[in-house]
């Protein structure tokens, strides 16, 4: 039998060992757990970036994968701890909107509030629910404990408020959601909006610190839900300069 | 049968592949080894930080876990290579104090000097004992080779000299051991000292670069041995400012 | 039976989840795959650094390991996707020279161009062949699909143009290929050149930003192929100063 992988996505960084501790807790519950790092490099508390990364990655993982998503600025407040089944995947994390785009994309969501402390660590802190609640629940889920045993069905979950493109006299006013390792710019533009843009033949300008860049071509990452158009701009060499590049 | 996990804690960083090489060596000895990263982001040669991270994390890992701790500024000198059993855990690393706080916390220590080169790599360099000595020994231990076969019992080990709080007319003079990814400050204050401080009702000031911050409340990480009180202060957004926060 | 480990080496960094997605794809093909991170911290598109890291690490991994090397500035162009067997190891990646030094060191190379799209993901993008071509091929190879089934034999592969030492009136003019996490300088000096240098008793100067450093002793990493002499210089504490150190 194949064990469902547990996929970790956090803003814990790589200096402090917090992500390592999650793995220790999971193994303590399920010694045969299969644990994968999606990323621990989300900027602290950056829900938009985590949401985008999750949404654009989930379909590349095997069905029944368990995504443990801990970007949790509200830890210690009344925000709910959730387990969600959507499509063929499971998601565990705080109810702060970070899960909503991926869940909406997959559809067929069943939402559970984690309120059975017998599946938590014995002592639950106010500051580290990833370790004390979410990781042990992921371990138990991977052992075959059902969502119904781990929590109580509930309806609705928080969703993120991601800025939408604004139509102006000059065209679309876009936001750069973030810049990736390679210098690619991730924009708040949907696939549909992108298709319209291509048809209408208009152009995009990027307002840089020193000058405005006219972008010739953008590309869209095929599997990415809204928002998620990727503008391919690579910093070449050490030049502090952006170079547009044709792609896709 | 469950394999004991081998948990890696180093200052190797993520650029150079040194941590990856440890894993290759371990798998070469035990193809079924279970390898986990605790962290490779310890600042180079920062024994205090590695010691704190190890001490505060160890109890979250399954019993019989093997901690491979390589923060080793004295590599190539006469410092001893050690294997320590303490509590239900194993520790492998240099005798430079990095293991002492965790071992002391767990108690019941049995210390072995690694002096059986038949369990090392064939060629041992002067500069990378993590790869040539510690990793293969961890692999053999995970295969079931006993500590007695891997080394020779010895008494005593180095311990770290961590600055203690100093009483002054104004109260306690504390040190910030380090600042974590989230901006939390880790102080050289023990649980007991923290409890006394709470009872006596005195206050803490943090001497910042530009001004002094008066701290209203601090929190203590429940499982952390001395030193290890965590002062929760989060940098919010991009403001170069510290904001006290109630926690725990 | 032992599964051949799949060892990942990329310039994907740790922020974006690209490396995590590779793992998801591999597990989707082979749920029992054994996946190890060598490094994802290669500076973007730095072929020389990736080549050096691969060459100096490969012999520490078990035979039959599958190295998935994705540093791919030419993705989307006509550069070929390759599978190479050399020595007892397998390498999968773009034909841009990044594999050549390791393959040359191991010898006995058999090169295959990956041109069987039935082993790729259904949809292949122009910008992420690591995910769409190389990762699924690595998964299939680890399942036992033969190189002949995965690609077509071909002759020759690209090699990297690494700057060689230049003889001048003052001695050898060397380049620093990169500086590692610990401040060690990696030079473009071969083992043989290093041996000659030691015999001839000449000395090395490092041209720093503010002054010239005369280096007393250098060391060579025992298993490293050309180029690969390591000059051990450690930055001590916070001083902006280089200190030569005897090693090896």
mmCIF file of C-alpha atoms in Angstrom, chain A residues 9 14 38-42 49 52-54 56-57 178-184 186, chain C residues 11-21:
data_model
loop_
_atom_site.group_PDB
_atom_site.id
_atom_site.type_symbol
_atom_site.label_atom_id
_atom_site.label_comp_id
_atom_site.label_asym_id
_atom_site.label_seq_id
_atom_site.Cartn_x
_atom_site.Cartn_y
_atom_site.Cartn_z
ATOM 1 C CA UNK A 9 4.239 24.582 2.907
ATOM 2 C CA UNK A 14 15.411 27.592 6.963
ATOM 3 C CA UNK A 38 7.014 22.153 -1.001
ATOM 4 C CA UNK A 39 8.589 25.306 0.450
ATOM 5 C CA UNK A 40 9.442 26.870 3.789
ATOM 6 C CA UNK A 41 10.573 30.072 2.108
ATOM 7 C CA UNK A 42 7.260 31.936 2.009
ATOM 8 C CA UNK A 49 2.260 34.195 -1.929
ATOM 9 C CA UNK A 52 -0.473 31.291 -5.176
ATOM 10 C CA UNK A 53 2.247 28.695 -4.663
ATOM 11 C CA UNK A 54 -0.242 26.141 -3.340
ATOM 12 C CA UNK A 56 -0.148 26.454 -8.895
ATOM 13 C CA UNK A 57 1.524 23.337 -7.420
ATOM 14 C CA UNK A 178 5.804 38.871 -6.235
ATOM 15 C CA UNK A 179 9.090 38.326 -8.045
ATOM 16 C CA UNK A 180 10.432 34.772 -8.117
ATOM 17 C CA UNK A 181 13.992 33.473 -7.785
ATOM 18 C CA UNK A 182 14.653 33.969 -11.496
ATOM 19 C CA UNK A 183 13.261 37.485 -11.662
ATOM 20 C CA UNK A 184 9.967 36.434 -13.198
ATOM 21 C CA UNK A 186 3.886 37.161 -11.063
ATOM 22 C CA UNK C 11 19.045 26.641 -9.194
ATOM 23 C CA UNK C 12 15.383 26.821 -8.148
ATOM 24 C CA UNK C 13 16.071 28.359 -4.748
ATOM 25 C CA UNK C 14 13.931 27.792 -1.667
ATOM 26 C CA UNK C 15 11.266 30.467 -2.019
ATOM 27 C CA UNK C 16 9.111 29.368 -4.911
ATOM 28 C CA UNK C 17 8.293 25.708 -4.503
ATOM 29 C CA UNK C 18 9.682 24.738 -7.902
ATOM 30 C CA UNK C 19 11.849 22.029 -6.327
ATOM 31 C CA UNK C 20 8.861 20.762 -4.366
ATOM 32 C CA UNK C 21 6.898 20.403 -7.574
#
